[in-house]
Each structure stands twice: as C-alpha cells, then as structure tokens.
Amino acid sequence: DADVTQTPRNRITKTGKRIMLECSQTKGHDRMYWYRQDPGLGLRLIYYSFDVKDINKGEISDGYSVSRQAQAKFSLSLESAIPNQTALYFCATSDSGVRTYEQYFGPGTRLTVT
Amino acid sequence: RKEVEQDPGPFNVPEGATVAFNCTYSNSASQSFFWYRQDCRKEPKLLMSVYSSGNEDGRFTAQLNRASQYISLLIRDSKLSDSATYLCVVRLNAGNMLTFGGGTRLMVKP
C-alpha cells in the first residue's frame, strides 16, 4: 500500500462549487504539505502543517483552506472553485528531523474547474 | 524573476549519452540544494542532495557553484529509464520550505 494517499485522484467540478481534497499518510511523519503544480511553474506551496495544532500559509493560500484532522490526515478545501484553480494537486509529508528536505508525495489529484 | 529557474527542455539524447542540466537560484542566502525526479504523471521523488564539494551517486553527479548561484546535474551513460522531469529544489535554511524550479524534461531515445 502507498504511504501517502490522496482522494480523489481526478475531479471535475463547476465554478463556485466547494470541493475537498483529502490526504492520508502511514509514514508517521509530523509534517504535511499541500502543493499545486502548473505546467512550467513548478510546485507551489499552498499550506503546510508541522503538527496537528499547527497550520501555516504557503506561497499561494488565497482561495484555499486546510484542516489537519489528525497526524495522518490533512485535507485541502476550495471554498468556491474557480477555473484558474485547475491544476495538479500534491500532498506531501516529511519528518521533523534532519531530513525534513526529503518530502514524500502522494500520487496527486488532477482537478479541473469548468 | 523566478526564485529557481530551469531550462524546461526537452533534452533529447540517445542512450549512452552524457547530459547536463543547470539550475539558477536568486537568493544568495540559500543553504540547501536538491534534485528531485518526476516521472510523467507521477509524484516527485528525491533524487539526491547537492553538497558544496559536489557529490556523486552512481551515474549522477551534482555540483554547486555558490558564486554564480547555480547547481548542476550530470547524468552519464543515459538509460531509457532516466527519461523524466528533473526538478531543482532550493531551501533557504533548515526552518524554511522547499522552493521548486519548473523542471527540465529529459527524453532518452534508443
């Protein structure tokens, strides 16, 4: 079984709809991240969490919110989806020791907003 | 100016060739550097860290040039399985997040 899972894997939704992307991990890591990837722009950080009670905005948090329900679960919500939120979304985890730079990514969620 | 810039490619090379990618970063205070690999439609995975003295892992060699603010990745004896996008990643310091470049696509042909 994969260590970092994301659901759904693909989603098509309409403008204005609320959507939640979910991430679960079995790696036992404290740190979790949400990124979006657009062609040519690389991965951009949306939100990150260092533990259950810690939530931080990343580079592009506007239009998104997150919830860290447990150490193993970190969900991303789009309150009112818009077409420029069409992208590939990745969840990632890392430990809190010396190798925090090694992030383990989920398989991604391809989101299309029409 | 992007914080981390890469030539998007694609670099098309025959099997067995040697290929090199460069990446430039804008923040001279950056402390840590990495290469991640991303296969088509897959998630990124750490390939290797980049140390100041340069480092090698099998056919892969990473170099850092702090004065010119660039890092490089050299792949020798390219394999078909090396076909992927290579992401240059920079971190300001241990307390900061990773900043990803847009990636360089490599296609190794038979």
CSV table of C-alpha atoms in Angstrom, one decimal:
chain,number,residue,atom,x,y,z
A,1,ASP,CA,0.0,0.0,0.0
A,2,ALA,CA,1.1,3.5,-0.7
A,3,ASP,CA,2.5,5.5,2.2
A,4,VAL,CA,0.8,8.8,1.1
A,5,THR,CA,-2.6,8.5,-0.5
A,6,GLN,CA,-4.9,11.2,-2.0
A,7,THR,CA,-8.5,11.1,-2.8
A,8,PRO,CA,-10.0,11.7,-5.3
A,9,ARG,CA,-7.4,11.1,-8.0
A,10,ASN,CA,-9.4,13.0,-10.6
A,11,ARG,CA,-12.2,15.5,-10.2
A,12,ILE,CA,-14.1,17.8,-12.5
A,13,THR,CA,-16.2,20.4,-10.8
A,14,LYS,CA,-18.0,23.6,-11.7
A,15,THR,CA,-17.2,27.2,-10.9
A,16,GLY,CA,-18.5,28.1,-7.5
A,17,LYS,CA,-18.6,24.6,-6.0
A,18,ARG,CA,-17.0,23.7,-2.8
A,19,ILE,CA,-14.5,20.8,-3.1
A,20,MET,CA,-12.3,18.9,-0.6
A,21,LEU,CA,-9.2,17.0,-1.4
A,22,GLU,CA,-8.0,14.5,1.2
A,23,CYS,CA,-4.6,13.2,2.1
A,24,SER,CA,-3.7,10.4,4.4
A,25,GLN,CA,-0.3,9.0,5.3
A,26,THR,CA,1.1,6.0,7.1
A,27,LYS,CA,4.7,7.2,7.4
A,28,GLY,CA,4.2,8.5,10.9
A,29,HIS,CA,5.5,12.0,9.8
A,30,ASP,CA,4.6,15.1,11.7
A,31,ARG,CA,4.9,17.5,8.8
A,32,MET,CA,2.4,17.6,5.9
A,33,TYR,CA,2.1,19.9,2.9
A,34,TRP,CA,-0.2,20.8,0.0
A,35,TYR,CA,1.2,21.9,-3.3
A,36,ARG,CA,-0.2,22.7,-6.7
A,37,GLN,CA,1.6,22.1,-9.9
A,38,ASP,CA,1.0,24.0,-13.1
A,39,PRO,CA,3.0,23.5,-16.4
A,40,GLY,CA,6.2,25.5,-16.3
A,41,LEU,CA,5.6,26.9,-12.9
A,42,GLY,CA,6.8,24.1,-10.8
A,43,LEU,CA,5.3,23.1,-7.5
A,44,ARG,CA,4.0,25.9,-5.4
A,45,LEU,CA,3.2,25.6,-1.7
A,46,ILE,CA,-0.4,26.2,-0.6
A,47,TYR,CA,-0.4,25.3,3.1
A,48,TYR,CA,1.7,23.3,5.5
A,49,SER,CA,1.4,21.9,8.9
A,50,PHE,CA,4.1,20.9,11.3
A,51,ASP,CA,1.8,19.1,13.7
A,52,VAL,CA,-1.9,18.7,14.4
A,53,LYS,CA,-2.2,22.1,16.0
A,54,ASP,CA,0.0,24.0,13.6
A,55,ILE,CA,-1.3,25.4,10.2
A,56,ASN,CA,0.7,27.8,8.1
A,57,LYS,CA,0.0,29.6,4.8
A,58,GLY,CA,2.3,29.0,2.0
A,59,GLU,CA,3.1,31.0,-1.1
A,60,ILE,CA,-0.4,30.8,-2.7
A,61,SER,CA,-3.0,30.2,0.1
A,62,ASP,CA,-5.7,32.6,-1.2
A,63,GLY,CA,-8.9,30.7,-2.2
A,64,TYR,CA,-7.8,27.6,-0.2
A,65,SER,CA,-8.3,26.4,3.4
A,66,VAL,CA,-7.0,23.3,5.2
A,67,SER,CA,-7.7,21.1,8.1
A,68,ARG,CA,-5.4,18.8,10.0
A,69,GLN,CA,-7.8,16.3,11.4
A,70,ALA,CA,-5.1,14.0,12.8
A,71,GLN,CA,-1.4,13.4,12.5
A,72,ALA,CA,-2.1,11.2,9.5
A,73,LYS,CA,-4.7,13.4,7.7
A,74,PHE,CA,-4.5,16.7,6.1
A,75,SER,CA,-7.3,18.0,3.8
A,76,LEU,CA,-7.4,20.9,1.4
A,77,SER,CA,-10.6,22.7,0.6
A,78,LEU,CA,-11.6,25.1,-2.2
A,79,GLU,CA,-14.5,27.0,-0.8
A,80,SER,CA,-15.7,28.4,-4.2
A,81,ALA,CA,-13.7,26.8,-7.0
A,82,ILE,CA,-12.7,29.0,-10.0
A,83,PRO,CA,-11.2,27.9,-13.3
A,84,ASN,CA,-7.7,29.1,-12.5
A,85,GLN,CA,-7.6,26.6,-9.7
A,86,THR,CA,-7.4,23.9,-12.4
A,87,ALA,CA,-4.1,22.1,-11.6
A,88,LEU,CA,-2.5,19.0,-10.3
A,89,TYR,CA,-2.5,19.0,-6.5
A,90,PHE,CA,0.0,17.1,-4.4
A,91,CYS,CA,0.1,16.3,-0.8
A,92,ALA,CA,3.5,15.6,0.8
A,93,THR,CA,4.9,14.6,4.2
A,94,SER,CA,8.3,14.8,5.8
A,95,ASP,CA,9.7,14.0,9.2
A,96,SER,CA,10.8,16.7,11.6
A,97,GLY,CA,14.4,15.6,11.9
A,98,VAL,CA,17.5,16.4,9.8
A,99,ARG,CA,15.9,15.0,6.7
A,100,THR,CA,13.0,17.4,6.5
A,101,TYR,CA,14.0,18.2,3.0
A,102,GLU,CA,13.1,14.7,1.8
A,103,GLN,CA,9.4,15.0,1.1
A,104,TYR,CA,7.2,12.1,0.2
A,105,PHE,CA,4.5,12.9,-2.2
A,106,GLY,CA,1.1,11.4,-2.8
A,107,PRO,CA,0.1,10.4,-6.3
A,108,GLY,CA,-1.7,13.7,-7.0
A,109,THR,CA,-5.2,14.9,-7.6
A,110,ARG,CA,-6.0,16.2,-11.1
A,111,LEU,CA,-8.6,18.9,-10.6
A,112,THR,CA,-10.5,20.6,-13.4
A,113,VAL,CA,-12.8,23.5,-12.7
A,114,THR,CA,-15.1,24.3,-15.6
B,1,ARG,CA,12.5,36.8,-11.6
B,2,LYS,CA,11.7,33.3,-10.5
B,3,GLU,CA,13.5,32.1,-7.4
B,4,VAL,CA,14.6,28.9,-9.1
B,5,GLU,CA,15.0,28.8,-12.8
B,6,GLN,CA,15.5,25.8,-15.1
B,7,ASP,CA,15.5,25.3,-18.9
B,8,PRO,CA,12.3,23.4,-19.4
B,9,GLY,CA,13.8,21.4,-22.3
B,10,PRO,CA,13.1,18.8,-23.6
B,11,PHE,CA,16.6,17.5,-23.8
B,12,ASN,CA,16.5,14.6,-26.3
B,13,VAL,CA,19.6,12.4,-26.1
B,14,PRO,CA,20.5,8.9,-27.3
B,15,GLU,CA,21.1,6.0,-24.9
B,16,GLY,CA,24.6,6.1,-23.5
B,17,ALA,CA,25.0,9.9,-23.9
B,18,THR,CA,26.1,12.2,-21.1
B,19,VAL,CA,23.7,15.1,-20.4
B,20,ALA,CA,23.9,18.0,-18.0
B,21,PHE,CA,21.3,20.4,-16.7
B,22,ASN,CA,21.8,23.6,-14.9
B,23,CYS,CA,19.6,25.5,-12.5
B,24,THR,CA,20.0,29.0,-11.2
B,25,TYR,CA,18.6,30.4,-7.9
B,26,SER,CA,18.1,34.0,-7.0
B,27,ASN,CA,18.5,34.1,-3.2
B,28,SER,CA,22.2,34.1,-2.4
B,29,ALA,CA,21.4,33.2,1.2
B,30,SER,CA,20.1,29.8,0.2
B,31,GLN,CA,21.7,27.0,2.1
B,32,SER,CA,20.5,23.7,0.8
B,33,PHE,CA,20.0,22.3,-2.7
B,34,PHE,CA,18.4,19.1,-4.1
B,35,TRP,CA,17.4,17.4,-7.2
B,36,TYR,CA,14.0,15.7,-7.4
B,37,ARG,CA,12.9,13.5,-10.2
B,38,GLN,CA,9.3,13.3,-11.5
B,39,ASP,CA,8.2,10.7,-14.0
B,40,CYS,CA,5.3,11.6,-16.3
B,41,ARG,CA,2.0,11.9,-14.4
B,42,LYS,CA,3.7,10.7,-11.2
B,43,GLU,CA,4.7,12.3,-8.0
B,44,PRO,CA,8.2,13.9,-7.4
B,45,LYS,CA,10.8,11.9,-5.6
B,46,LEU,CA,14.1,12.9,-4.1
B,47,LEU,CA,17.0,12.0,-6.4
B,48,MET,CA,19.9,13.5,-4.5
B,49,SER,CA,21.1,16.3,-2.3
B,50,VAL,CA,23.7,18.7,-3.6
B,51,TYR,CA,26.7,19.3,-1.4
B,52,SER,CA,29.2,22.2,-1.6
B,53,SER,CA,32.0,19.9,-2.6
B,54,GLY,CA,30.0,18.2,-5.2
B,55,ASN,CA,28.7,14.7,-4.9
B,56,GLU,CA,28.2,11.6,-7.0
B,57,ASP,CA,25.7,8.8,-6.8
B,58,GLY,CA,26.4,6.2,-9.4
B,59,ARG,CA,25.9,7.8,-12.9
B,60,PHE,CA,24.6,11.0,-11.4
B,61,THR,CA,26.8,13.9,-10.3
B,62,ALA,CA,25.6,17.1,-8.7
B,63,GLN,CA,27.6,20.3,-8.4
B,64,LEU,CA,27.0,23.6,-6.6
B,65,ASN,CA,28.5,26.9,-7.6
B,66,ARG,CA,27.7,29.4,-4.9
B,67,ALA,CA,29.5,32.3,-6.6
B,68,SER,CA,27.4,32.0,-9.7
B,69,GLN,CA,24.3,30.8,-7.9
B,70,TYR,CA,23.7,27.7,-9.9
B,71,ILE,CA,23.6,24.0,-9.4
B,72,SER,CA,24.0,21.3,-12.0
B,73,LEU,CA,23.1,17.7,-12.5
B,74,LEU,CA,25.2,15.5,-14.8
B,75,ILE,CA,23.9,12.1,-16.0
B,76,ARG,CA,26.4,9.7,-17.6
B,77,ASP,CA,25.6,6.7,-19.7
B,78,SER,CA,22.0,7.7,-20.0
B,79,LYS,CA,19.4,4.9,-19.8
B,80,LEU,CA,15.9,4.9,-21.2
B,81,SER,CA,14.6,4.8,-17.7
B,82,ASP,CA,16.3,8.2,-17.0
B,83,SER,CA,13.5,9.8,-19.1
B,84,ALA,CA,11.7,12.1,-16.6
B,85,THR,CA,11.5,15.7,-15.5
B,86,TYR,CA,14.2,16.8,-13.1
B,87,LEU,CA,13.3,19.4,-10.5
B,88,CYS,CA,15.8,21.7,-9.0
B,89,VAL,CA,14.9,22.5,-5.4
B,90,VAL,CA,16.4,25.1,-3.1
B,91,ARG,CA,15.9,25.7,0.6
B,92,LEU,CA,16.8,29.0,2.4
B,93,ASN,CA,17.7,27.2,5.7
B,94,ALA,CA,16.5,24.2,7.7
B,95,GLY,CA,13.5,26.1,9.0
B,96,ASN,CA,12.2,27.1,5.6
B,97,MET,CA,10.2,25.4,3.0
B,98,LEU,CA,11.4,24.0,-0.3
B,99,THR,CA,11.3,26.1,-3.4
B,100,PHE,CA,10.9,24.1,-6.6
B,101,GLY,CA,12.0,25.0,-10.1
B,102,GLY,CA,9.8,24.3,-13.1
B,103,GLY,CA,11.7,21.3,-14.1
B,104,THR,CA,13.8,20.1,-17.0
B,105,ARG,CA,12.4,17.3,-19.1
B,106,LEU,CA,14.8,14.6,-20.3
B,107,MET,CA,13.9,12.1,-23.0
B,108,VAL,CA,16.4,9.3,-23.7
B,109,LYS,CA,15.9,7.6,-27.0
B,110,PRO,CA,17.0,4.1,-28.1
